Amino acid sequence: MEFSKLLDLASDLGYELAMSGAETFRVEESISLVLKAYDIDAEVFVIPNCMHISIEPVIGRPLTRMRRIGLHGNDLDAVEKFSSLSRRICAQHPAPEIAAQWLEETRQQRRSYGLPMYMAGHFLGSFGFSLLFGGSLADAVCSGVCGLLVGIINKLIDGWGANQFFRTIAAAFPMALLAYILGVVGLAPNPDSVIIGALMLLVPGLLFTNAMRDIIFGDTNSGINRIVLVLLIAAAIALGTAAAWNCVASLWSPPSAVAPMDYGFFVQCVACGIGCIGFSILFNIHGPGALLCVLGGILSWLTYLISQRLGCSVIIAYFWASLVAAAYSEAMARIRKYPAISYLVVSIFPLIPGAGVYYTMNYAVQGQAVLFASQGMHTAAIAGIIAVGILLVSTTVRIVTTLRRRKKS
């Protein structure tokens, strides 16, 4: 038994999953199952920035691998491909050399959108969510332009190795500044809606979702690590947009607040679909899976709208919508044999309170302490109830799956 080669194979596979944005439990489980397929018991410990694997052969000294997990993006197509590879290895038990060749082939088969599609994803994501949150058509177009600016800045910073906090401020400040200027010159009737749409590009939706799923599966350290990073990114968004507001206020009169437009179900669902198409591109989701993710986003938002129409409070409406999004994602994952995170992150995205983060910051900058506290607590309550919905569905599915496995064994 070539223990060293198998350990290298498992660690390489786990590293690729982690760098693609997979949840902690998926990385640990994939490594453990691949080694278990060769009758090797392993101790696997993974946190967002480090991976440690140890095995103890029957004859010989323990073998250990440790990998540093650096800055990485959100490549859900790669998560699907490497997860599929781990299942293939477990089913066929190839020689280590053959499995390593499969791993290299999977690396070569990864798909990614080109620069035009990448920029289109930024425009569509900003355009759709600006319209969804009450912006006019002119606001939505301006928001799309601001989204393009965010995409350009992100591309420029990619090669710098900058941390996420700096990247977020570097994108949030010029984006918000451009939105306010467009409002001052009269091109954007509602600058708030322009900023909220483009702001969704900076909201760490995948990070938040992975944090919740890590906590579900008992990876508390990873979950807390990700939640802290979510809070830091939220603070960076607040600092960047607040600095832009102060710059505009010192040069011109601040743009007056405009009431958001109240669209009907059809327009909101279309806007939600456009925004979700943009984020499917940004999360590198391809083929029929992208359309199913968009459908999940529309279903979750439609559930929210119907719940409110039936008399539910905003918080309860978000709860039902998050339940639908999580249940839909788990169902699609089992029907199509793909990771649930690919569907969940887009399905849940329309519910993430980007508008709440913006208005909370705005009240703080303007010194309106009462409104700041009220909006901040409301935004936190929405984030919390979304987490509860995800936790409830995922925990139920996990329990049912565990019971079925025990019954079969």
Short mmCIF file of C-alpha atoms in Angstrom, two decimals:
data_model
loop_
_atom_site.label_atom_id
_atom_site.label_comp_id
_atom_site.label_asym_id
_atom_site.label_seq_id
_atom_site.Cartn_x
_atom_site.Cartn_y
_atom_site.Cartn_z
CA MET A 1 0.00 0.00 0.00
CA GLU A 2 1.47 3.32 -1.10
CA PHE A 3 0.32 5.34 1.89
CA SER A 4 2.30 8.45 1.02
CA LYS A 5 0.79 8.69 -2.49
CA LEU A 6 -2.73 8.17 -1.18
CA LEU A 7 -2.21 10.82 1.48
CA ASP A 8 -0.95 13.24 -1.20
CA LEU A 9 -3.98 12.44 -3.35
CA ALA A 10 -6.46 13.06 -0.51
CA SER A 11 -4.75 16.28 0.58
CA ASP A 12 -4.63 17.60 -3.01
CA LEU A 13 -8.32 16.85 -3.48
CA GLY A 14 -9.23 18.52 -0.19
CA TYR A 15 -7.10 21.53 -1.04
CA GLU A 16 -8.84 21.98 -4.40
CA LEU A 17 -12.25 21.80 -2.72
CA ALA A 18 -11.25 24.32 -0.05
CA MET A 19 -9.78 26.74 -2.61
CA SER A 20 -12.99 26.52 -4.63
CA GLY A 21 -15.10 27.66 -1.68
CA ALA A 22 -16.48 24.34 -0.37
CA GLU A 23 -17.83 24.05 3.17
CA THR A 24 -15.50 22.73 5.88
CA PHE A 25 -17.50 19.54 6.44
CA ARG A 26 -17.40 18.76 2.70
CA VAL A 27 -13.61 19.09 2.61
CA GLU A 28 -13.15 16.90 5.70
CA GLU A 29 -15.70 14.33 4.55
CA SER A 30 -14.22 14.04 1.05
CA ILE A 31 -10.71 13.48 2.41
CA SER A 32 -11.89 10.92 4.95
CA LEU A 33 -14.04 8.97 2.46
CA VAL A 34 -11.30 8.81 -0.18
CA LEU A 35 -8.84 7.38 2.34
CA LYS A 36 -11.52 5.09 3.80
CA ALA A 37 -12.05 3.65 0.31
CA TYR A 38 -8.51 2.24 0.61
CA ASP A 39 -9.13 1.02 4.19
CA ILE A 40 -7.16 3.87 5.72
CA ASP A 41 -8.50 5.60 8.81
CA ALA A 42 -7.56 9.26 8.96
CA GLU A 43 -7.79 12.17 11.34
CA VAL A 44 -8.76 15.26 9.36
CA PHE A 45 -8.94 18.79 10.72
CA VAL A 46 -9.85 21.70 8.45
CA ILE A 47 -10.43 25.37 9.17
CA PRO A 48 -10.86 28.10 6.52
CA ASN A 49 -7.12 28.81 6.24
CA CYS A 50 -5.47 25.48 7.11
CA MET A 51 -5.84 21.74 6.55
CA HIS A 52 -4.24 18.96 8.61
CA ILE A 53 -4.43 15.22 7.75
CA SER A 54 -2.84 12.37 9.68
CA ILE A 55 -2.90 8.60 9.09
CA GLU A 56 -1.25 5.76 10.99
CA PRO A 57 -0.32 2.77 8.81
CA VAL A 58 -0.43 -0.70 10.38
CA ILE A 59 3.31 -0.95 9.86
CA GLY A 60 5.39 2.19 10.05
CA ARG A 61 5.28 5.64 11.56
CA PRO A 62 2.32 8.02 11.32
CA LEU A 63 2.17 10.16 8.19
CA THR A 64 0.93 13.74 8.21
CA ARG A 65 0.14 16.41 5.65
CA MET A 66 -0.59 20.05 6.39
CA ARG A 67 -1.68 22.55 3.73
CA ARG A 68 -2.11 26.28 3.98
CA ILE A 69 -5.36 27.49 2.38
CA GLY A 70 -4.83 30.98 1.02
CA LEU A 71 -7.14 33.56 -0.52
CA HIS A 72 -9.70 31.91 -2.74
CA GLY A 73 -12.79 32.71 -4.74
CA ASN A 74 -16.25 31.27 -5.22
CA ASP A 75 -15.94 28.60 -7.91
CA LEU A 76 -19.00 26.39 -7.42
CA ASP A 77 -18.44 24.60 -10.73
CA ALA A 78 -15.12 23.37 -9.36
CA VAL A 79 -16.80 22.32 -6.08
CA GLU A 80 -19.22 20.17 -8.10
CA LYS A 81 -16.47 18.61 -10.19
CA PHE A 82 -14.14 17.75 -7.31
CA SER A 83 -17.03 16.42 -5.21
CA SER A 84 -18.00 14.19 -8.13
CA LEU A 85 -14.38 13.03 -8.40
CA SER A 86 -14.29 12.03 -4.72
CA ARG A 87 -17.44 9.90 -5.23
CA ARG A 88 -15.89 8.32 -8.33
CA ILE A 89 -12.70 7.40 -6.45
CA CYS A 90 -14.73 5.92 -3.58
CA ALA A 91 -16.80 3.82 -5.99
CA GLN A 92 -13.96 2.48 -8.19
CA HIS A 93 -10.88 2.37 -5.88
CA PRO A 94 -8.31 3.00 -8.65
CA ALA A 95 -4.56 2.74 -8.17
CA PRO A 96 -3.08 5.92 -6.63
CA GLU A 97 -1.43 6.85 -9.93
CA ILE A 98 -4.73 6.53 -11.82
CA ALA A 99 -6.59 8.56 -9.20
CA ALA A 100 -3.91 11.26 -9.35
CA GLN A 101 -4.35 11.33 -13.14
CA TRP A 102 -8.13 11.74 -12.67
CA LEU A 103 -7.46 14.64 -10.33
CA GLU A 104 -5.25 16.36 -12.88
CA GLU A 105 -7.86 15.79 -15.61
CA THR A 106 -10.50 17.35 -13.36
CA ARG A 107 -8.27 20.38 -12.85
CA GLN A 108 -7.98 20.75 -16.62
CA GLN A 109 -11.73 20.35 -17.14
CA ARG A 110 -12.69 23.25 -14.89
CA ARG A 111 -14.68 25.89 -16.70
CA SER A 112 -14.71 29.60 -16.06
CA TYR A 113 -16.48 32.50 -17.69
CA GLY A 114 -14.45 34.96 -19.77
CA LEU A 115 -14.03 38.62 -18.95
CA PRO A 116 -17.11 39.78 -20.95
CA MET A 117 -19.38 37.33 -19.11
CA TYR A 118 -17.72 38.21 -15.80
CA MET A 119 -18.53 41.88 -16.34
CA ALA A 120 -22.03 40.99 -17.54
CA GLY A 121 -22.54 39.14 -14.26
CA HIS A 122 -21.69 42.30 -12.31
CA PHE A 123 -24.04 44.41 -14.43
CA LEU A 124 -26.97 41.97 -14.26
CA GLY A 125 -26.56 41.33 -10.53
CA SER A 126 -26.59 45.05 -9.73
CA PHE A 127 -29.33 45.86 -12.25
CA GLY A 128 -31.68 43.13 -11.03
CA PHE A 129 -31.35 43.76 -7.32
CA SER A 130 -31.60 47.55 -7.69
CA LEU A 131 -34.91 47.02 -9.48
CA LEU A 132 -35.99 44.43 -6.91
CA PHE A 133 -35.42 46.82 -4.00
CA GLY A 134 -37.51 49.62 -5.48
CA GLY A 135 -35.26 51.44 -7.91
CA SER A 136 -36.57 52.85 -11.18
CA LEU A 137 -35.31 51.60 -14.54
CA ALA A 138 -32.85 54.53 -14.62
CA ASP A 139 -31.64 53.60 -11.12
CA ALA A 140 -31.18 49.99 -12.21
CA VAL A 141 -29.08 50.98 -15.22
CA CYS A 142 -26.95 53.29 -13.06
CA SER A 143 -26.57 50.48 -10.54
CA GLY A 144 -25.40 48.20 -13.35
CA VAL A 145 -22.75 50.77 -14.27
CA CYS A 146 -21.63 50.92 -10.63
CA GLY A 147 -21.53 47.11 -10.65
CA LEU A 148 -19.21 47.23 -13.66
CA LEU A 149 -16.92 49.53 -11.67
CA VAL A 150 -16.87 46.99 -8.82
CA GLY A 151 -15.95 44.26 -11.32
CA ILE A 152 -13.12 46.31 -12.80
CA ILE A 153 -11.71 47.12 -9.36
CA ASN A 154 -11.91 43.47 -8.28
CA LYS A 155 -10.07 42.38 -11.42
CA LEU A 156 -7.33 44.95 -10.84
CA ILE A 157 -6.88 43.92 -7.20
CA ASP A 158 -6.87 40.16 -7.92
CA GLY A 159 -3.13 40.10 -8.56
CA TRP A 160 -2.19 42.17 -5.52
CA GLY A 161 -2.85 39.54 -2.84
CA ALA A 162 -4.84 42.05 -0.81
CA ASN A 163 -6.98 40.87 2.10
CA GLN A 164 -10.77 40.84 1.87
CA PHE A 165 -11.24 43.87 4.15
CA PHE A 166 -9.11 46.10 1.93
CA ARG A 167 -10.66 44.71 -1.26
CA THR A 168 -14.14 45.51 -0.01
CA ILE A 169 -13.32 49.10 1.00
CA ALA A 170 -11.46 49.64 -2.28
CA ALA A 171 -14.58 48.60 -4.21
CA ALA A 172 -17.28 50.08 -1.93
CA PHE A 173 -15.91 53.65 -1.80
CA PRO A 174 -15.65 54.44 -5.56
CA MET A 175 -18.87 52.53 -6.26
CA ALA A 176 -20.87 54.56 -3.72
CA LEU A 177 -19.15 57.79 -4.77
CA LEU A 178 -20.14 57.21 -8.40
CA ALA A 179 -23.72 56.42 -7.35
CA TYR A 180 -24.03 59.63 -5.33
CA ILE A 181 -22.54 61.69 -8.18
CA LEU A 182 -25.04 60.14 -10.60
CA GLY A 183 -27.75 61.21 -8.17
CA VAL A 184 -26.39 64.74 -7.88
CA VAL A 185 -26.31 65.24 -11.66
CA GLY A 186 -29.84 63.86 -11.98
CA LEU A 187 -29.15 60.58 -13.81
CA ALA A 188 -30.16 58.42 -10.84
CA PRO A 189 -33.45 59.52 -9.19
CA ASN A 190 -32.81 57.28 -6.16
CA PRO A 191 -29.07 56.89 -5.35
CA ASP A 192 -29.92 54.65 -2.39
CA SER A 193 -31.39 52.01 -4.73
CA VAL A 194 -28.37 52.37 -7.02
CA ILE A 195 -25.98 51.66 -4.14
CA ILE A 196 -28.05 48.82 -2.69
CA GLY A 197 -28.06 46.99 -6.03
CA ALA A 198 -24.29 47.30 -6.49
CA LEU A 199 -23.73 46.61 -2.80
CA MET A 200 -25.10 43.09 -3.23
CA LEU A 201 -21.95 42.28 -5.21
CA LEU A 202 -19.89 42.90 -2.06
CA VAL A 203 -22.18 41.14 0.41
CA PRO A 204 -20.46 37.84 1.41
CA GLY A 205 -23.40 35.56 0.61
CA LEU A 206 -21.38 32.35 0.12
CA LEU A 207 -19.31 33.06 3.24
CA PHE A 208 -22.47 33.56 5.31
CA THR A 209 -24.07 30.38 3.92
CA ASN A 210 -20.93 28.30 4.53
CA ALA A 211 -20.70 29.65 8.08
CA MET A 212 -24.23 28.46 8.82
CA ARG A 213 -23.62 25.04 7.29
CA ASP A 214 -20.31 24.65 9.15
CA ILE A 215 -22.08 25.29 12.45
CA ILE A 216 -24.81 22.78 11.50
CA PHE A 217 -22.26 20.01 11.06
CA GLY A 218 -20.36 20.80 14.26
CA ASP A 219 -17.44 22.69 12.73
CA THR A 220 -17.83 25.50 15.23
CA ASN A 221 -14.33 26.92 14.83
CA SER A 222 -14.75 27.26 11.08
CA GLY A 223 -18.26 28.67 11.45
CA ILE A 224 -17.17 31.35 13.92
CA ASN A 225 -14.11 32.15 11.78
CA ARG A 226 -16.34 32.74 8.75
CA ILE A 227 -18.91 34.77 10.73
CA VAL A 228 -16.15 37.07 12.02
CA LEU A 229 -15.01 37.57 8.42
CA VAL A 230 -18.62 38.33 7.39
CA LEU A 231 -18.78 41.02 10.09
CA LEU A 232 -15.45 42.50 8.99
CA ILE A 233 -16.64 42.67 5.38
CA ALA A 234 -19.90 44.31 6.52
CA ALA A 235 -17.81 46.87 8.42
CA ALA A 236 -15.68 47.48 5.31
CA ILE A 237 -18.83 48.05 3.24
CA ALA A 238 -20.09 50.52 5.85
CA LEU A 239 -16.76 52.38 5.97
CA GLY A 240 -16.47 52.62 2.19
CA THR A 241 -20.01 53.87 1.59
CA ALA A 242 -19.88 56.21 4.60
CA ALA A 243 -16.67 57.80 3.30
CA ALA A 244 -18.33 58.33 -0.09
CA TRP A 245 -21.39 59.94 1.52
CA ASN A 246 -19.18 62.33 3.52
CA CYS A 247 -17.22 63.30 0.40
CA VAL A 248 -20.40 64.11 -1.52
CA ALA A 249 -21.96 65.93 1.47
CA SER A 250 -18.89 68.14 1.81
CA LEU A 251 -18.97 69.14 -1.89
CA TRP A 252 -22.67 69.24 -2.68
CA SER A 253 -25.96 68.99 -0.84
CA PRO A 254 -26.63 65.33 -0.02
CA PRO A 255 -29.15 63.74 -2.42
CA SER A 256 -32.64 63.77 -0.95
CA ALA A 257 -34.17 60.43 -0.03
CA VAL A 258 -36.72 59.04 -2.48
CA ALA A 259 -39.34 56.46 -1.56
CA PRO A 260 -38.67 53.10 -3.29
CA MET A 261 -41.10 52.06 -6.00
CA ASP A 262 -43.66 49.37 -5.21
CA TYR A 263 -43.68 46.83 -8.04
CA GLY A 264 -46.08 43.94 -8.48
CA PHE A 265 -45.24 40.24 -8.14
CA PHE A 266 -44.35 39.75 -11.81
CA VAL A 267 -41.86 42.64 -12.04
CA GLN A 268 -40.24 41.67 -8.74
CA CYS A 269 -39.83 38.05 -9.84
CA VAL A 270 -38.33 39.15 -13.18
CA ALA A 271 -35.94 41.51 -11.38
CA CYS A 272 -35.02 38.74 -8.93
CA GLY A 273 -34.35 36.36 -11.82
CA ILE A 274 -32.09 38.88 -13.57
CA GLY A 275 -30.12 39.46 -10.38
CA CYS A 276 -29.76 35.72 -9.74
CA ILE A 277 -28.52 35.17 -13.31
CA GLY A 278 -25.77 37.68 -12.59
CA PHE A 279 -24.76 35.92 -9.39
CA SER A 280 -24.86 32.49 -11.05
CA ILE A 281 -22.19 33.85 -13.41
CA LEU A 282 -20.16 35.33 -10.55
CA PHE A 283 -20.28 32.04 -8.62
CA ASN A 284 -19.18 30.24 -11.82
CA ILE A 285 -22.24 28.01 -12.16
CA HIS A 286 -22.75 26.54 -15.63
CA GLY A 287 -25.36 24.72 -17.67
CA PRO A 288 -28.80 23.65 -16.41
CA GLY A 289 -27.62 24.09 -12.82
CA ALA A 290 -27.46 27.86 -13.33
CA LEU A 291 -31.11 27.98 -14.44
CA LEU A 292 -32.15 25.83 -11.47
CA CYS A 293 -30.30 28.19 -9.13
CA VAL A 294 -32.14 31.16 -10.64
CA LEU A 295 -35.45 29.30 -10.21
CA GLY A 296 -34.57 28.74 -6.54
CA GLY A 297 -33.96 32.47 -6.05
CA ILE A 298 -37.31 33.33 -7.64
CA LEU A 299 -39.12 30.72 -5.52
CA SER A 300 -37.60 32.03 -2.28
CA TRP A 301 -38.53 35.64 -3.10
CA LEU A 302 -42.01 34.63 -4.22
CA THR A 303 -42.47 32.80 -0.92
CA TYR A 304 -41.46 35.98 0.92
CA LEU A 305 -43.97 38.06 -1.06
CA ILE A 306 -46.82 35.58 -0.61
CA SER A 307 -46.11 35.25 3.11
CA GLN A 308 -46.35 39.01 3.53
CA ARG A 309 -49.54 39.12 1.45
CA LEU A 310 -51.03 36.47 3.79
CA GLY A 311 -50.38 38.72 6.78
CA CYS A 312 -47.05 37.42 8.08
CA SER A 313 -44.60 39.87 9.59
CA VAL A 314 -41.39 40.63 7.71
CA ILE A 315 -39.32 38.37 9.99
CA ILE A 316 -41.71 35.42 9.65
CA ALA A 317 -41.88 35.95 5.88
CA TYR A 318 -38.08 35.72 5.70
CA PHE A 319 -38.23 32.54 7.78
CA TRP A 320 -40.65 30.80 5.40
CA ALA A 321 -38.64 31.98 2.40
CA SER A 322 -35.39 30.63 3.87
CA LEU A 323 -37.09 27.29 4.57
CA VAL A 324 -38.20 27.06 0.94
CA ALA A 325 -34.74 28.02 -0.34
CA ALA A 326 -33.00 25.44 1.87
CA ALA A 327 -35.53 22.67 1.09
CA TYR A 328 -35.30 23.39 -2.64
CA SER A 329 -31.48 23.26 -2.51
CA GLU A 330 -31.42 19.95 -0.63
CA ALA A 331 -33.94 18.45 -3.07
CA MET A 332 -31.96 19.59 -6.14
CA ALA A 333 -28.73 18.29 -4.61
CA ARG A 334 -30.20 14.81 -4.28
CA ILE A 335 -31.97 14.80 -7.63
CA ARG A 336 -28.92 15.98 -9.60
CA LYS A 337 -26.21 14.50 -7.30
CA TYR A 338 -24.51 17.88 -6.86
CA PRO A 339 -23.55 19.76 -3.67
CA ALA A 340 -26.47 21.63 -2.10
CA ILE A 341 -24.34 24.76 -1.62
CA SER A 342 -24.44 25.41 -5.38
CA TYR A 343 -28.20 25.88 -5.23
CA LEU A 344 -28.48 27.33 -1.74
CA VAL A 345 -26.14 30.27 -2.16
CA VAL A 346 -28.06 31.70 -5.15
CA SER A 347 -31.51 30.71 -3.84
CA ILE A 348 -30.88 32.50 -0.55
CA PHE A 349 -29.21 35.56 -2.06
CA PRO A 350 -32.37 37.66 -2.65
CA LEU A 351 -33.11 37.34 1.08
CA ILE A 352 -29.72 38.58 2.30
CA PRO A 353 -30.37 42.03 3.86
CA GLY A 354 -28.03 44.15 1.75
CA ALA A 355 -30.49 47.04 1.98
CA GLY A 356 -30.54 46.72 5.76
CA VAL A 357 -26.75 46.93 5.95
CA TYR A 358 -26.77 50.07 3.79
CA TYR A 359 -29.52 51.89 5.70
CA THR A 360 -27.97 50.97 9.07
CA MET A 361 -24.70 52.55 7.95
CA ASN A 362 -26.49 55.55 6.49
CA TYR A 363 -28.28 56.33 9.75
CA ALA A 364 -25.00 56.02 11.64
CA VAL A 365 -23.27 58.51 9.33
CA GLN A 366 -26.15 60.97 9.67
CA GLY A 367 -26.07 60.69 13.46
CA GLN A 368 -29.61 59.31 13.75
CA ALA A 369 -28.91 57.02 16.70
CA VAL A 370 -32.48 55.79 17.22
CA LEU A 371 -32.97 54.84 13.57
CA PHE A 372 -29.47 53.32 13.50
CA ALA A 373 -30.25 51.06 16.47
CA SER A 374 -33.68 50.13 15.12
CA GLN A 375 -32.47 49.34 11.60
CA GLY A 376 -29.41 47.50 12.91
CA MET A 377 -31.49 45.24 15.15
CA HIS A 378 -33.96 44.61 12.33
CA THR A 379 -31.15 43.66 9.93
CA ALA A 380 -29.59 41.36 12.53
CA ALA A 381 -32.98 39.74 13.13
CA ILE A 382 -33.40 39.05 9.40
CA ALA A 383 -29.92 37.51 9.16
CA GLY A 384 -30.64 35.42 12.25
CA ILE A 385 -33.99 34.10 11.04
CA ILE A 386 -32.48 33.18 7.65
CA ALA A 387 -29.80 31.23 9.53
CA VAL A 388 -32.48 29.47 11.59
CA GLY A 389 -34.34 28.44 8.42
CA ILE A 390 -31.18 27.01 6.85
CA LEU A 391 -30.21 25.26 10.08
CA LEU A 392 -33.64 23.70 10.53
CA VAL A 393 -33.85 22.20 7.04
CA SER A 394 -30.21 21.09 6.84
CA THR A 395 -30.30 19.52 10.30
CA THR A 396 -33.50 17.64 9.48
CA VAL A 397 -32.02 16.34 6.22
CA ARG A 398 -28.82 15.34 8.02
CA ILE A 399 -30.74 13.39 10.68
CA VAL A 400 -32.88 11.60 8.09
CA THR A 401 -29.81 10.72 6.01
CA THR A 402 -27.96 9.38 9.07
CA LEU A 403 -30.92 7.25 10.12
CA ARG A 404 -31.22 5.78 6.62
CA ARG A 405 -27.52 4.89 6.56
CA ARG A 406 -27.79 3.19 9.93
CA LYS A 407 -30.84 1.26 8.79
CA LYS A 408 -29.02 0.03 5.67
CA SER A 409 -25.94 -0.99 7.64
#
